[in-house]
CSV table of C-alpha atoms in Angstrom, one decimal:
chain,number,residue,atom,x,y,z
A,108,MET,CA,0.0,0.0,0.0
A,109,SER,CA,1.2,3.5,-0.7
A,110,ASP,CA,-0.1,7.1,0.0
A,111,MET,CA,-0.4,9.1,-3.1
A,112,THR,CA,-1.1,12.9,-3.4
A,113,PHE,CA,-3.1,14.5,-6.1
A,114,PRO,CA,-1.8,18.0,-7.1
A,115,LEU,CA,-4.2,20.5,-8.6
A,116,PRO,CA,-3.7,20.2,-12.4
A,117,ASP,CA,-3.7,22.9,-15.0
A,118,VAL,CA,-7.1,22.4,-16.6
A,119,GLY,CA,-6.6,25.2,-19.1
A,120,GLU,CA,-3.7,27.0,-20.7
A,121,GLY,CA,-2.2,29.5,-18.3
A,122,LEU,CA,-4.2,28.5,-15.2
A,123,THR,CA,-2.4,29.5,-12.1
A,124,GLU,CA,-5.0,28.8,-9.4
A,125,ALA,CA,-8.5,27.6,-8.7
A,126,GLU,CA,-11.1,27.6,-5.9
A,127,ILE,CA,-12.4,24.4,-4.4
A,128,VAL,CA,-16.2,24.7,-4.7
A,129,THR,CA,-17.4,21.2,-3.7
A,130,TRP,CA,-15.8,18.0,-2.4
A,131,MET,CA,-17.6,14.9,-3.5
A,132,VAL,CA,-15.5,12.6,-1.4
A,133,ALA,CA,-14.5,12.5,2.3
A,134,PRO,CA,-11.8,10.8,4.3
A,135,GLY,CA,-12.5,7.1,4.5
A,136,ASP,CA,-14.3,7.0,1.2
A,137,THR,CA,-13.2,4.5,-1.5
A,138,VAL,CA,-12.6,6.1,-4.8
A,139,SER,CA,-12.1,4.5,-8.2
A,140,LEU,CA,-10.3,5.6,-11.3
A,141,ASN,CA,-12.0,8.6,-13.0
A,142,GLN,CA,-14.5,9.0,-10.2
A,143,VAL,CA,-15.3,12.7,-9.7
A,144,ILE,CA,-13.6,13.8,-6.5
A,145,CYS,CA,-14.3,17.6,-6.5
A,146,GLU,CA,-15.5,20.6,-8.4
A,147,ILE,CA,-13.2,23.6,-8.9
A,148,GLU,CA,-13.9,27.1,-10.1
A,149,THR,CA,-11.2,28.6,-12.4
A,150,ALA,CA,-11.2,32.1,-13.8
A,151,LYS,CA,-13.1,30.7,-16.8
A,152,SER,CA,-15.4,27.9,-15.8
A,153,LEU,CA,-16.6,25.3,-13.3
A,154,VAL,CA,-14.8,22.0,-13.8
A,155,GLU,CA,-15.1,18.5,-12.3
A,156,LEU,CA,-11.8,16.7,-11.5
A,157,PRO,CA,-11.7,12.9,-11.8
A,158,SER,CA,-9.5,10.8,-9.6
A,159,PRO,CA,-6.3,9.5,-11.2
A,160,PHE,CA,-6.2,6.8,-8.4
A,161,THR,CA,-8.1,3.8,-7.1
A,162,GLY,CA,-7.9,3.6,-3.3
A,163,VAL,CA,-9.1,5.1,0.0
A,164,VAL,CA,-9.2,8.8,0.7
A,165,THR,CA,-7.0,9.5,3.7
A,166,GLU,CA,-7.0,13.3,3.8
A,167,LEU,CA,-8.5,16.3,2.1
A,168,LEU,CA,-5.7,18.9,1.8
A,169,ALA,CA,-7.8,21.9,0.9
A,170,GLU,CA,-11.2,23.1,2.3
A,171,ILE,CA,-14.2,24.3,0.3
A,172,GLY,CA,-13.6,28.0,-0.5
A,173,ASP,CA,-9.8,27.7,-0.5
A,174,THR,CA,-8.0,29.1,-3.5
A,175,VAL,CA,-5.2,26.6,-4.4
A,176,PRO,CA,-2.2,27.2,-6.7
A,177,VAL,CA,-1.7,24.8,-9.6
A,178,GLY,CA,0.6,22.0,-8.5
A,179,GLU,CA,-0.3,22.1,-4.8
A,180,PRO,CA,-1.6,18.8,-3.4
A,181,ILE,CA,-5.4,18.8,-2.7
A,182,LEU,CA,-6.0,15.1,-1.9
A,183,ARG,CA,-4.2,12.1,-0.4
A,184,VAL,CA,-5.2,8.6,-1.3
A,185,ARG,CA,-4.0,5.2,0.0
A,186,THR,CA,-3.7,2.9,-3.0
A,187,GLU,CA,-3.3,-0.9,-3.4
A,188,ASP,CA,-0.4,-2.6,-5.2
A,189,ALA,CA,1.4,0.7,-5.9
A,190,THR,CA,5.1,0.5,-6.7
A,191,GLN,CA,7.0,3.3,-4.9
A,192,ASP,CA,9.7,5.3,-6.6
A,193,ALA,CA,12.9,4.7,-4.5
A,194,GLY,CA,13.7,8.4,-4.5
A,195,THR,CA,10.3,9.6,-3.3
A,196,GLY,CA,10.1,8.3,0.2
A,197,GLY,CA,6.7,7.5,1.7
A,198,ASP,CA,4.7,10.2,-0.3
A,199,ALA,CA,4.9,9.8,-4.0
A,200,GLY,CA,3.4,13.2,-4.7
A,201,THR,CA,2.5,12.3,-8.3
A,202,THR,CA,0.9,9.4,-10.1
A,203,THR,CA,4.3,8.0,-11.0
A,204,GLY,CA,3.9,5.3,-8.3
A,205,ASP,CA,0.8,3.8,-9.7
A,206,SER,CA,0.8,0.3,-11.1
A,207,GLU,CA,1.1,-0.1,-14.9
A,208,GLU,CA,-2.5,-1.2,-15.0
A,209,THR,CA,-3.6,2.1,-13.4
A,210,ARG,CA,-1.4,4.2,-15.7
A,211,ASP,CA,-2.8,2.5,-18.8
A,212,ALA,CA,-6.3,3.1,-17.6
A,213,VAL,CA,-5.7,6.8,-17.0
A,214,ALA,CA,-4.1,7.1,-20.4
A,215,ASP,CA,-7.1,5.3,-22.0
A,216,ALA,CA,-9.4,7.7,-20.3
A,217,ALA,CA,-7.5,10.7,-21.6
A,218,ALA,CA,-7.5,9.3,-25.1
A,219,SER,CA,-11.2,8.8,-25.0
A,220,VAL,CA,-11.8,12.4,-24.0
A,221,GLU,CA,-9.4,13.8,-26.6
A,222,HIS,CA,-11.4,12.1,-29.3
A,223,GLU,CA,-14.7,13.4,-28.1
A,224,ASP,CA,-16.4,16.2,-30.0
A,225,SER,CA,-15.1,19.5,-28.7
A,226,ASP,CA,-18.7,20.8,-28.6
A,227,GLU,CA,-19.3,18.5,-25.6
A,228,GLY,CA,-17.1,20.6,-23.4
A,229,GLY,CA,-14.2,18.2,-22.9
A,230,ALA,CA,-10.7,19.4,-22.0
A,231,VAL,CA,-7.5,17.5,-21.4
A,232,LEU,CA,-5.7,18.0,-18.1
A,233,VAL,CA,-2.2,19.3,-18.3
A,234,GLY,CA,0.2,17.8,-15.8
A,235,TYR,CA,-2.2,15.1,-14.6
A,236,GLY,CA,0.5,12.5,-13.8
A,237,THR,CA,1.1,10.3,-16.9
A,238,ALA,CA,-2.2,11.4,-18.6
A,239,GLY,CA,-5.6,12.5,-17.6
A,240,ALA,CA,-8.9,14.0,-18.6
A,241,VAL,CA,-11.5,16.3,-17.2
A,242,ARG,CA,-15.1,17.0,-18.3
A,243,SER,CA,-17.1,20.0,-17.6
A,244,ARG,CA,-20.3,19.1,-15.8
A,245,ARG,CA,-22.9,17.4,-18.0
A,246,ARG,CA,-25.8,15.7,-16.3
A,247,ARG,CA,-28.2,13.0,-17.1
A,248,GLY,CA,-30.8,12.4,-14.4
A,249,GLY,CA,-28.7,14.4,-12.0
A,250,GLU,CA,-25.4,12.4,-12.2
A,251,PRO,CA,-22.1,13.5,-13.8
A,252,LEU,CA,-20.9,11.7,-16.9
A,253,LEU,CA,-17.2,10.9,-17.5
A,254,ALA,CA,-16.0,9.8,-20.9
A,255,GLY,CA,-14.7,6.3,-21.0
A,256,SER,CA,-15.9,5.3,-17.6
A,257,PRO,CA,-19.0,4.3,-15.7
A,258,ILE,CA,-20.8,6.8,-13.5
A,259,HIS,CA,-19.4,6.9,-10.0
A,260,ARG,CA,-20.5,8.9,-7.0
A,261,ALA,CA,-19.0,9.0,-3.5
A,262,PRO,CA,-21.1,7.4,-0.8
A,263,ILE,CA,-23.6,9.8,0.7
A,264,PRO,CA,-22.8,10.1,4.4
A,265,VAL,CA,-26.5,10.5,5.5
A,266,ALA,CA,-28.4,7.3,5.1
A,267,GLU,CA,-31.3,7.3,2.7
A,268,ALA,CA,-30.5,10.9,1.6
A,269,SER,CA,-32.0,11.9,-1.8
A,270,PRO,CA,-29.5,13.1,-4.4
A,271,ILE,CA,-29.3,16.9,-5.0
A,272,ILE,CA,-29.9,17.7,-8.6
A,273,ALA,CA,-28.5,21.2,-9.3
A,274,LYS,CA,-26.2,22.6,-11.9
A,275,PRO,CA,-22.8,24.1,-10.8
A,276,PRO,CA,-23.9,27.8,-11.0
A,277,ILE,CA,-27.0,27.0,-8.9
A,278,ARG,CA,-24.8,25.2,-6.3
A,279,LYS,CA,-22.5,28.2,-6.2
A,280,LEU,CA,-25.4,30.6,-5.9
A,281,ALA,CA,-26.8,28.6,-3.0
A,282,LYS,CA,-23.4,28.6,-1.3
A,283,ASP,CA,-23.2,32.4,-1.7
A,284,LEU,CA,-26.7,32.9,-0.3
A,285,GLY,CA,-26.4,30.5,2.5
A,286,VAL,CA,-29.0,28.1,1.2
A,287,ASP,CA,-28.8,24.4,2.1
A,288,LEU,CA,-29.8,22.5,-1.1
A,289,ALA,CA,-30.4,19.3,0.9
A,290,GLN,CA,-33.3,21.0,2.7
A,291,MET,CA,-35.3,22.0,-0.3
A,292,ALA,CA,-37.1,20.5,-3.2
A,293,GLY,CA,-36.6,21.6,-6.8
A,294,SER,CA,-39.3,22.7,-9.2
A,295,GLY,CA,-37.4,21.5,-12.3
A,296,ILE,CA,-37.6,18.2,-14.2
A,297,ALA,CA,-36.9,15.2,-12.0
A,298,GLY,CA,-36.7,17.5,-9.0
A,299,GLU,CA,-33.8,19.7,-10.4
A,300,ILE,CA,-33.2,22.7,-8.2
A,301,LEU,CA,-33.5,25.9,-10.3
A,302,ARG,CA,-32.2,29.4,-9.8
A,303,ASP,CA,-35.7,30.7,-8.8
A,304,ASP,CA,-35.9,28.0,-6.2
A,305,VAL,CA,-32.7,29.1,-4.5
A,306,VAL,CA,-33.6,32.8,-4.7
A,307,ARG,CA,-37.1,32.1,-3.3
A,308,GLN,CA,-35.6,30.0,-0.4
A,309,ALA,CA,-33.0,32.7,0.4
A,310,SER,CA,-35.8,35.4,0.4
A,311,GLN,CA,-38.0,33.4,2.7
A,312,ALA,CA,-35.1,32.7,5.1
A,313,SER,CA,-34.2,36.4,5.1
A,314,LEU,CA,-37.8,37.4,5.8
A,315,PHE,CA,-38.0,34.9,8.7
A,316,ARG,CA,-34.7,36.2,10.2
A,317,ASN,CA,-36.1,39.8,10.0
A,318,ILE,CA,-39.3,38.8,11.7
A,319,ALA,CA,-37.7,36.6,14.3
A,320,THR,CA,-34.8,38.8,15.2
A,321,PRO,CA,-35.6,42.5,14.3
A,322,GLU,CA,-33.1,44.0,16.7
A,323,PRO,CA,-29.7,43.3,15.1
A,324,SER,CA,-28.8,45.7,12.3
A,325,GLU,CA,-27.3,44.7,9.0
A,326,ALA,CA,-23.6,45.1,8.5
A,327,ARG,CA,-22.6,48.5,7.0
A,328,GLU,CA,-20.3,46.9,4.5
A,329,GLU,CA,-19.3,43.5,3.1
A,330,ARG,CA,-15.9,42.3,2.0
A,331,ILE,CA,-15.9,40.1,-1.1
A,332,PRO,CA,-12.7,38.2,-2.0
A,333,LEU,CA,-11.4,39.1,-5.4
A,334,LYS,CA,-11.1,35.8,-7.3
A,335,GLY,CA,-12.4,33.7,-10.2
A,336,VAL,CA,-14.1,35.5,-13.1
A,337,ARG,CA,-14.2,38.9,-11.2
A,338,LYS,CA,-10.5,38.8,-10.6
A,339,MET,CA,-9.7,37.9,-14.3
A,340,THR,CA,-12.1,40.5,-15.6
A,341,ALA,CA,-10.6,43.2,-13.4
A,342,GLN,CA,-7.1,42.5,-14.5
A,343,ALA,CA,-8.1,42.3,-18.2
A,344,MET,CA,-10.1,45.6,-18.1
A,345,VAL,CA,-7.3,47.5,-16.4
A,346,ALA,CA,-4.7,46.2,-18.8
A,347,SER,CA,-6.9,47.0,-21.8
A,348,SER,CA,-7.9,50.5,-20.6
A,349,ASN,CA,-4.2,51.4,-19.9
A,350,ASP,CA,-2.7,49.9,-23.0
A,351,ALA,CA,-5.1,50.7,-25.8
A,352,PRO,CA,-6.3,54.2,-26.6
A,353,HIS,CA,-10.0,53.8,-26.8
A,354,VAL,CA,-12.2,55.8,-29.2
A,355,SER,CA,-16.0,55.4,-29.3
A,356,VAL,CA,-18.4,56.0,-32.1
A,357,PHE,CA,-22.2,55.3,-32.2
A,358,THR,CA,-25.3,56.0,-34.2
A,359,GLU,CA,-29.1,55.5,-34.0
A,360,VAL,CA,-30.6,53.0,-36.4
A,361,ASP,CA,-34.1,52.3,-37.6
A,362,ALA,CA,-34.2,48.5,-36.9
A,363,THR,CA,-37.8,48.0,-37.9
A,364,ARG,CA,-36.9,45.7,-40.8
A,365,THR,CA,-34.5,43.7,-38.6
A,366,MET,CA,-37.4,43.1,-36.2
A,367,GLU,CA,-39.6,42.0,-39.1
A,368,PHE,CA,-36.8,39.7,-40.3
A,369,VAL,CA,-36.4,38.1,-36.8
A,370,LYS,CA,-40.2,37.5,-36.7
A,371,ARG,CA,-40.0,35.7,-40.1
A,372,LEU,CA,-37.1,33.6,-39.0
A,373,LYS,CA,-38.9,32.5,-35.8
A,374,SER,CA,-41.8,31.2,-37.9
A,375,SER,CA,-39.5,29.4,-40.4
A,376,THR,CA,-39.3,25.6,-40.2
A,377,ASP,CA,-35.5,25.8,-40.8
A,378,PHE,CA,-35.1,27.7,-37.5
A,379,ALA,CA,-37.5,25.6,-35.5
A,380,GLY,CA,-36.1,25.0,-32.1
A,381,VAL,CA,-33.3,27.5,-32.5
A,382,LYS,CA,-33.2,30.8,-30.6
A,383,VAL,CA,-33.5,33.8,-32.9
A,384,SER,CA,-33.0,37.3,-31.7
A,385,PRO,CA,-31.8,40.7,-33.0
A,386,LEU,CA,-28.4,39.8,-31.6
A,387,LEU,CA,-28.1,37.2,-34.4
A,388,ILE,CA,-28.7,39.8,-37.1
A,389,PHE,CA,-26.3,42.1,-35.3
A,390,ALA,CA,-23.6,39.4,-35.3
A,391,LYS,CA,-24.2,38.7,-39.0
A,392,ALA,CA,-24.1,42.5,-39.8
A,393,MET,CA,-20.7,42.6,-38.0
A,394,LEU,CA,-19.3,39.8,-40.2
A,395,TRP,CA,-20.6,41.6,-43.3
A,396,ALA,CA,-19.0,44.8,-42.2
A,397,ILE,CA,-15.7,43.1,-41.4
A,398,ARG,CA,-15.4,41.9,-45.0
A,399,ARG,CA,-15.7,45.5,-46.2
A,400,ASN,CA,-13.4,46.9,-43.4
A,401,PRO,CA,-10.8,44.1,-42.7
A,402,GLU,CA,-8.6,46.5,-40.6
A,403,ILE,CA,-11.2,46.3,-37.8
A,404,ASN,CA,-10.4,42.5,-37.3
A,405,SER,CA,-6.8,43.1,-36.1
A,406,THR,CA,-4.4,42.8,-33.1
A,407,PHE,CA,-1.8,45.4,-32.2
A,408,THR,CA,1.7,44.3,-31.0
A,409,GLU,CA,4.8,46.4,-30.3
A,410,THR,CA,6.3,45.5,-33.6
A,411,GLU,CA,3.4,44.9,-36.0
A,412,ILE,CA,-0.3,44.9,-36.6
A,413,ILE,CA,-1.7,41.4,-37.2
A,414,ARG,CA,-4.7,41.4,-39.5
A,415,HIS,CA,-6.8,38.3,-39.1
A,416,ASN,CA,-8.3,36.7,-42.2
A,417,PHE,CA,-10.7,34.7,-40.0
A,418,VAL,CA,-13.2,35.9,-37.4
A,419,ASN,CA,-13.5,34.3,-33.9
A,420,LEU,CA,-16.6,36.3,-32.8
A,421,GLY,CA,-16.7,36.9,-29.1
A,422,ILE,CA,-20.1,37.1,-27.4
A,423,ALA,CA,-20.1,38.9,-24.1
A,424,ALA,CA,-22.2,36.8,-21.7
A,425,ALA,CA,-23.4,37.8,-18.2
A,426,THR,CA,-23.4,34.7,-16.1
A,427,PRO,CA,-24.0,33.9,-12.4
A,428,ARG,CA,-20.2,33.9,-12.1
A,429,GLY,CA,-19.6,37.2,-13.8
A,430,LEU,CA,-18.9,38.4,-17.3
A,431,ILE,CA,-17.2,36.1,-19.7
A,432,VAL,CA,-16.5,36.3,-23.5
A,433,PRO,CA,-16.6,32.9,-25.3
A,434,ASN,CA,-16.2,33.1,-29.0
A,435,VAL,CA,-17.6,31.5,-32.1
A,436,LYS,CA,-14.7,30.0,-34.1
A,437,GLU,CA,-14.4,30.7,-37.8
A,438,ALA,CA,-17.7,32.7,-37.7
A,439,GLN,CA,-17.1,34.1,-41.2
A,440,ASP,CA,-17.8,30.7,-42.7
A,441,LEU,CA,-21.1,30.1,-41.0
A,442,SER,CA,-24.6,30.4,-42.5
A,443,LEU,CA,-27.2,32.4,-40.6
A,444,LEU,CA,-28.7,29.1,-39.2
A,445,GLU,CA,-25.2,27.8,-38.2
A,446,LEU,CA,-24.4,31.1,-36.5
A,447,ALA,CA,-27.7,31.0,-34.6
A,448,LYS,CA,-26.9,27.5,-33.3
A,449,ALA,CA,-23.3,28.4,-32.4
A,450,ILE,CA,-24.4,31.5,-30.4
A,451,GLU,CA,-27.1,29.5,-28.6
A,452,ARG,CA,-24.6,26.8,-27.7
A,453,LEU,CA,-22.2,29.4,-26.3
A,454,THR,CA,-24.9,31.1,-24.3
A,455,ILE,CA,-26.3,27.9,-22.8
A,456,THR,CA,-22.8,26.6,-21.9
A,457,ALA,CA,-21.9,30.0,-20.3
A,458,ARG,CA,-25.1,30.2,-18.3
A,459,ASP,CA,-24.6,26.6,-17.0
A,460,GLY,CA,-20.9,27.4,-16.0
A,461,ARG,CA,-19.5,24.8,-18.5
A,462,THR,CA,-17.5,27.1,-20.9
A,463,PRO,CA,-14.3,25.2,-21.7
A,464,PRO,CA,-11.1,27.1,-21.9
A,465,ALA,CA,-10.8,26.7,-25.6
A,466,ASP,CA,-14.0,28.7,-26.2
A,467,MET,CA,-12.4,31.7,-24.3
A,468,GLN,CA,-9.2,31.8,-26.3
A,469,ASN,CA,-8.1,33.5,-29.5
A,470,GLY,CA,-11.1,35.9,-30.0
A,471,THR,CA,-10.6,38.5,-32.7
A,472,ILE,CA,-13.6,40.9,-32.2
A,473,THR,CA,-16.4,41.1,-29.7
A,474,ILE,CA,-20.1,42.1,-29.5
A,475,THR,CA,-22.1,42.9,-26.4
A,476,ASN,CA,-25.9,43.3,-26.2
A,477,ILE,CA,-26.6,45.8,-23.4
A,478,GLY,CA,-30.1,46.2,-24.8
A,479,VAL,CA,-31.2,43.1,-22.9
A,480,PHE,CA,-30.7,45.2,-19.7
A,481,GLY,CA,-32.8,48.0,-21.0
A,482,MET,CA,-29.8,50.3,-21.8
A,483,ASP,CA,-29.8,52.5,-24.8
A,484,PHE,CA,-26.0,52.5,-25.1
A,485,GLY,CA,-22.6,52.5,-23.3
A,486,THR,CA,-18.9,52.7,-24.1
A,487,PRO,CA,-17.5,49.2,-23.7
A,488,ILE,CA,-13.9,48.4,-22.9
A,489,LEU,CA,-12.0,46.4,-25.5
A,490,ASN,CA,-11.3,42.7,-24.9
A,491,PRO,CA,-7.5,42.6,-24.6
A,492,GLY,CA,-5.8,41.8,-27.9
A,493,GLU,CA,-8.7,43.0,-30.0
A,494,CYS,CA,-9.3,46.1,-32.1
A,495,ALA,CA,-13.0,46.5,-31.7
A,496,ILE,CA,-16.0,45.7,-29.5
A,497,MET,CA,-19.5,46.6,-30.8
A,498,ALA,CA,-22.5,47.2,-28.6
A,499,MET,CA,-26.2,47.2,-29.4
A,500,GLY,CA,-28.7,49.0,-27.2
A,501,THR,CA,-32.3,48.2,-26.5
A,502,ILE,CA,-34.7,48.3,-29.4
A,503,ARG,CA,-37.8,50.4,-28.6
A,504,GLU,CA,-40.5,52.2,-30.5
A,505,LYS,CA,-39.7,55.9,-31.2
A,506,PRO,CA,-40.9,58.6,-33.5
A,507,TRP,CA,-38.8,58.5,-36.7
A,508,VAL,CA,-38.9,60.6,-39.9
A,509,VAL,CA,-39.6,58.4,-42.9
A,510,ASP,CA,-40.1,60.1,-46.3
A,511,GLY,CA,-40.7,63.4,-44.7
A,512,GLU,CA,-43.3,62.1,-42.2
A,513,VAL,CA,-42.9,61.2,-38.6
A,514,ARG,CA,-43.8,57.6,-38.0
A,515,PRO,CA,-43.4,55.1,-35.1
A,516,ARG,CA,-40.4,52.9,-35.8
A,517,MET,CA,-38.3,50.4,-33.9
A,518,VAL,CA,-35.1,52.2,-33.1
A,519,THR,CA,-31.8,51.2,-31.5
A,520,THR,CA,-28.3,52.6,-31.0
A,521,VAL,CA,-25.2,50.7,-32.2
A,522,GLY,CA,-21.6,51.5,-32.0
A,523,GLY,CA,-18.6,50.6,-30.0
A,524,SER,CA,-15.0,51.2,-28.9
A,525,PHE,CA,-11.9,50.8,-31.1
A,526,ASP,CA,-8.2,50.7,-30.7
A,527,HIS,CA,-7.0,54.0,-32.2
A,528,ARG,CA,-3.5,52.6,-32.7
A,529,ILE,CA,-4.9,50.3,-35.4
A,530,VAL,CA,-7.7,52.3,-37.0
A,531,ASP,CA,-8.5,55.9,-37.5
A,532,GLY,CA,-11.9,57.7,-37.5
A,533,ASP,CA,-12.7,57.1,-41.2
A,534,VAL,CA,-12.4,53.3,-40.9
A,535,ILE,CA,-14.3,53.3,-37.6
A,536,SER,CA,-17.1,55.4,-39.0
A,537,ARG,CA,-17.4,53.3,-42.2
A,538,PHE,CA,-17.5,50.1,-40.1
A,539,VAL,CA,-20.2,51.3,-37.8
A,540,ALA,CA,-22.2,52.7,-40.7
A,541,ASP,CA,-22.0,49.3,-42.5
A,542,VAL,CA,-23.3,47.5,-39.4
A,543,ALA,CA,-26.1,50.1,-39.2
A,544,SER,CA,-27.0,49.6,-42.8
A,545,VAL,CA,-27.6,45.9,-42.4
A,546,LEU,CA,-29.8,46.5,-39.3
A,547,GLU,CA,-31.8,49.0,-41.4
A,548,GLU,CA,-32.0,46.7,-44.4
A,549,PRO,CA,-31.2,43.0,-43.7
A,550,ALA,CA,-31.6,42.2,-47.4
A,551,LEU,CA,-28.0,43.5,-47.8
A,552,LEU,CA,-26.8,40.2,-46.3
A,553,LEU,CA,-27.8,38.6,-49.6
A,554,ASP,CA,-25.0,40.5,-51.4
């Protein structure tokens, strides 16, 4: 028998640390190869870590809420029939002490994930012993699925306890609000706990506390640790604001025909079951305008300007964990239907906290829809490494002059921020005008 430690792996390029969100095992539990042992929150997504060992958990080396550097041990497991490295002493510290059978099993698991469709959210662990794999959370009937292995779940310590069916962001929200998921029933399919369930439970608990104990006053301030998505966003926005000279341009647009077009697409059998919104037409208008103004799709470096002949279109998404910007790869090659499906996939994945690191990398230009929050317009900050970020405000009925007469029209404001090191006002203005032209007349997309 031998004690093995499991160091926190790099689940995405450049990861330096992650927060322990949930332990799914406890000391004394027996774990098998690829069984999910914990859930971590990185700066980009929530990720489940599978065990690289088969054995008995002897110690958890990090507590829930701890932020752990990559490479620091988080779990100790006592394994059977492990061959110790003579130079390691009693604690192997890595998976190098595993039997050949175990190493082969881990490698097979990694290979099975590497060959999975990337749309399923798989990601290969870097530095996971000899090999390894990690899957973002995907549930069927409330249980996590791992490629190449049966479903495993650590023993529930309370006898006859019902499984808690809740997605990672919902678990995180419950933790933040102090809601015990084990004490509530979900209103979703198969008893899944939804966001509204957690918020309602937290509101009721708060009301009860106010009624039962009216004397204590609320704290005058709260201190919220800077970590995860908020930490990454803060660093990126400061760097972008300091490095790139921003210039913003915007214009009002008669989007009546866009709204009519969206209505027709929603009734089309080709788009049945696919989410269609003005954001889709806005995204397609961006791609059309980039073809006419390729300078916009560029990156500035200290020695050169890199003009991209492909478009990885970033979609700013507000999630329970904060703002993230996954991107649609090679968006310039997608049809309107394919683009709609790609945006829907990114949105659902981001909302569920399952955005893989690959979806967050190598974006070339970004769009943000602040209209969903009822805002007319704003001046967004560039995503680092990009030349432009376009925003669309809310679409509302306003008086508009058409052929010399004032008529009610559906009007919005579009525009954005641009890196003035790469493009000047004439290019910026033409680009924004081209986007506006498509929103005014979507038939231009047929050109």
